[in-house]
XYZ file of C-alpha atoms in Angstrom:
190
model
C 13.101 11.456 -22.124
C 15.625 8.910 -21.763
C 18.529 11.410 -23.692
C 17.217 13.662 -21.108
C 18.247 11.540 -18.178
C 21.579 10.350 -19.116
C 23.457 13.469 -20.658
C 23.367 15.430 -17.199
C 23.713 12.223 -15.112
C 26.677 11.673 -16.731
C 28.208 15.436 -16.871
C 27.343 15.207 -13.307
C 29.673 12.251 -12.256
C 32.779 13.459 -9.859
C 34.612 10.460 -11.110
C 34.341 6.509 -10.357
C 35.789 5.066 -6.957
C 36.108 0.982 -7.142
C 36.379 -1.255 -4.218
C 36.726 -4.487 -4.258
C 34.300 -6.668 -3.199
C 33.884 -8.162 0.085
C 32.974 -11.900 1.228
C 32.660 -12.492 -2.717
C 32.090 -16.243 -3.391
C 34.822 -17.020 -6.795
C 32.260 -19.174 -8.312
C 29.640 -15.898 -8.391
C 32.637 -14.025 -9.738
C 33.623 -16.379 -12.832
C 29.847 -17.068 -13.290
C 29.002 -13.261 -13.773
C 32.110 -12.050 -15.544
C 31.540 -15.134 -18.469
C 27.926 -13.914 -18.808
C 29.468 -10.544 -20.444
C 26.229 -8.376 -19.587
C 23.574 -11.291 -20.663
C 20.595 -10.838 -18.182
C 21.011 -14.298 -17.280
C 21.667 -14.639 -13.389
C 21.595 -11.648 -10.782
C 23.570 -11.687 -7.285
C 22.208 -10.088 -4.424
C 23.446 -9.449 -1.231
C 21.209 -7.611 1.828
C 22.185 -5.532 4.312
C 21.988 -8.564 6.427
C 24.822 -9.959 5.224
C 22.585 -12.882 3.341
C 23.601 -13.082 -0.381
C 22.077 -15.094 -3.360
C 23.229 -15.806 -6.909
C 20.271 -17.075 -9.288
C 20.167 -17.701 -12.943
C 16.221 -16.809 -14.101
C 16.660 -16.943 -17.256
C 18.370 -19.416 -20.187
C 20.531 -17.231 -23.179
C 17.816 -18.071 -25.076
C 15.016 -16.014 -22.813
C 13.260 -18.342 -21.503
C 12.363 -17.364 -17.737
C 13.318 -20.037 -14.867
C 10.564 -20.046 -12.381
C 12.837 -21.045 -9.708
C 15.709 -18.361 -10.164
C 12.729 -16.112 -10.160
C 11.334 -17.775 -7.407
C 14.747 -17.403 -5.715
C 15.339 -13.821 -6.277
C 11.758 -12.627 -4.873
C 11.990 -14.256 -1.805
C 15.890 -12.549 -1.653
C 13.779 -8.924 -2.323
C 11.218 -9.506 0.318
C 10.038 -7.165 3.012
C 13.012 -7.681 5.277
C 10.383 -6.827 8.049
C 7.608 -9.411 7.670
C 9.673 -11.851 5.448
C 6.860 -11.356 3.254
C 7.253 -11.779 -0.114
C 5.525 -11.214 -3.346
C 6.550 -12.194 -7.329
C 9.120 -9.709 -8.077
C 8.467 -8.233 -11.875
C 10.758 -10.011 -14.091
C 11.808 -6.548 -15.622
C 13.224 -5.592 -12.536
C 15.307 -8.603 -12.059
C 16.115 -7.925 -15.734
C 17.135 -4.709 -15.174
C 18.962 -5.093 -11.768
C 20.927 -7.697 -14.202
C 22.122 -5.350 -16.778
C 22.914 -2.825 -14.424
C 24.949 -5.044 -12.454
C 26.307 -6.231 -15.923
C 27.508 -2.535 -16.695
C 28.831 -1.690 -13.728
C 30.805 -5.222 -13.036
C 32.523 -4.360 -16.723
C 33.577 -1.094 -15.770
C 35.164 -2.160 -12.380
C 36.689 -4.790 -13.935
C 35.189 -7.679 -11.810
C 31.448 -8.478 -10.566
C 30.435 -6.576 -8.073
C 27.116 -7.509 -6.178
C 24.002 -5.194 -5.710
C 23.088 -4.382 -2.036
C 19.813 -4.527 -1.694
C 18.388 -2.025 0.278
C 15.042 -2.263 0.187
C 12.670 -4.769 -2.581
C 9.351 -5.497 -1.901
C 7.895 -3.731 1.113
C 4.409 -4.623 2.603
C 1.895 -1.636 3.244
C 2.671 -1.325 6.281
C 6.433 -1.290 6.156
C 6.186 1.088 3.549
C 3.562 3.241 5.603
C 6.416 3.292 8.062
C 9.628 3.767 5.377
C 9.936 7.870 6.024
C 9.592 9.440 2.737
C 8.194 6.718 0.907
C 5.026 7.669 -1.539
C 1.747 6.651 -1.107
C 1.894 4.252 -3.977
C 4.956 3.399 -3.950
C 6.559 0.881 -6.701
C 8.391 -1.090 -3.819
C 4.461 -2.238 -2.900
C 4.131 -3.799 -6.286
C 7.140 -5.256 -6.412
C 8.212 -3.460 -9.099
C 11.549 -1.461 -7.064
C 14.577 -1.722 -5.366
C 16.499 0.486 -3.536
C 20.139 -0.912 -3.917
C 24.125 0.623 -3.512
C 26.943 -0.588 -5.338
C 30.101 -1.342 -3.688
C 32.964 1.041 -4.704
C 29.723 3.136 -6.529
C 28.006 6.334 -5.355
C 24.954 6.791 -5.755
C 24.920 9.090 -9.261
C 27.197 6.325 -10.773
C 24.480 3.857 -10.071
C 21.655 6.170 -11.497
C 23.966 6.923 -14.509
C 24.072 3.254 -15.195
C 20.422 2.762 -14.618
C 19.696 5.288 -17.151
C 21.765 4.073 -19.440
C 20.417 0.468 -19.327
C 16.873 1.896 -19.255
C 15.508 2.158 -15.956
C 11.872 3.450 -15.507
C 12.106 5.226 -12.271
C 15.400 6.794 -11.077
C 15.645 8.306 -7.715
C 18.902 9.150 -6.288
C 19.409 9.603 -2.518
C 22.395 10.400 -0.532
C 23.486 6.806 0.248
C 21.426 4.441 -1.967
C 19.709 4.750 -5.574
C 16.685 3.634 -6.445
C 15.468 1.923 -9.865
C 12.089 0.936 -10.910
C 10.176 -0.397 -13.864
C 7.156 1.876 -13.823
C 7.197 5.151 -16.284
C 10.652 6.644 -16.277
C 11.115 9.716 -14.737
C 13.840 10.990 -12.419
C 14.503 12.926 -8.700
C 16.695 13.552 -6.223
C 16.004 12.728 -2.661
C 16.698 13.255 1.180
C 18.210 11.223 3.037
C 15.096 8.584 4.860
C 15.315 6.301 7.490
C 13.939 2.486 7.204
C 14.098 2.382 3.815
């Protein structure tokens, strides 16, 4: 299925913009450019503005409880400020896709996180969202890319194994449960 996901994502890419990133700290830059796509640290930044940069794991794969620590309560339900144990797979994966697409711009870029873990009733309230959503278990994010659109981002994903891949007409979102792919409308409160 995988083969099946990234051949047409790919055909269907108009082309890559790149922008540069904005308000990026130099010490998150040279620390994720000499990781070389080792899902070692991940940098997040919200739509609040608030950004975090968190090693959770050592090169040798051991996990660090507090950069995981760290990077759940950066993915909590923006509403509540709840926050649950985000899967390590999905910190994992955010990783390598922000790995990817920082080597093909040329320089890291940060993923915006649009929406992590949501609560049942935020997600009750997300428009669109399904029932059993992965966002509840936090096992999702719904992120953009600077200087990305949204296919780019689900190319990547795809390449670098995502589970879930749903692309929407301003964000993408990525998830660790049983791969499979959609497109979808555009949603408000995600």
């Amino acid at each position: 299925m995988r083969t099946a996901l990234v051949g047409p994502l790919l055909a269907s890419l108009p082309g890559l913009a790149f922008a540069e990133g904005q308000g990026v700290s130099a010490d998150m830059r040279r620390a994720l450019e000499a990781r070389r796509g080792w899902p070692t640290a991940l940098w997040l930044r919200r739509l609040s503005g608030e950004e975090v940069f968190a090693d959770f794991r050592l090169p040798g794969g051991d996990w660090l409880p507090a950069g995981l620590v760290t990077l759940s309560w950066a993915m909590r339900d923006y509403r509540s400020d709840t926050a649950v144990e985000i899967r390590p797979e999905l910190i994992e994966l955010l990783s390598r896709l922000q790995a990817g697409l920082s080597e093909i711009h040329g320089s890291a870029v940060p993923l915006v996180l649009q929406s992590g873990f949501r609560t049942l009733e935020s997600n009750t309230n997300t428009e669109g969202a399904a029932r059993n959503s992965m966002h509840l278990m936090g096992q999702a994010a719904d992120i953009k890319v600077p200087g990305f659109a949204p296919n780019a981002v689900a190319a990547a994903a795809a390449v670098v194994a995502a589970g879930g891949i749903g692309i929407y007409p301003t964000f993408t979102h990525v998830d660790v449960a049983r791969p499979r792919f959609w497109r979808g409308e555009a949603r408000k409160g995600a």
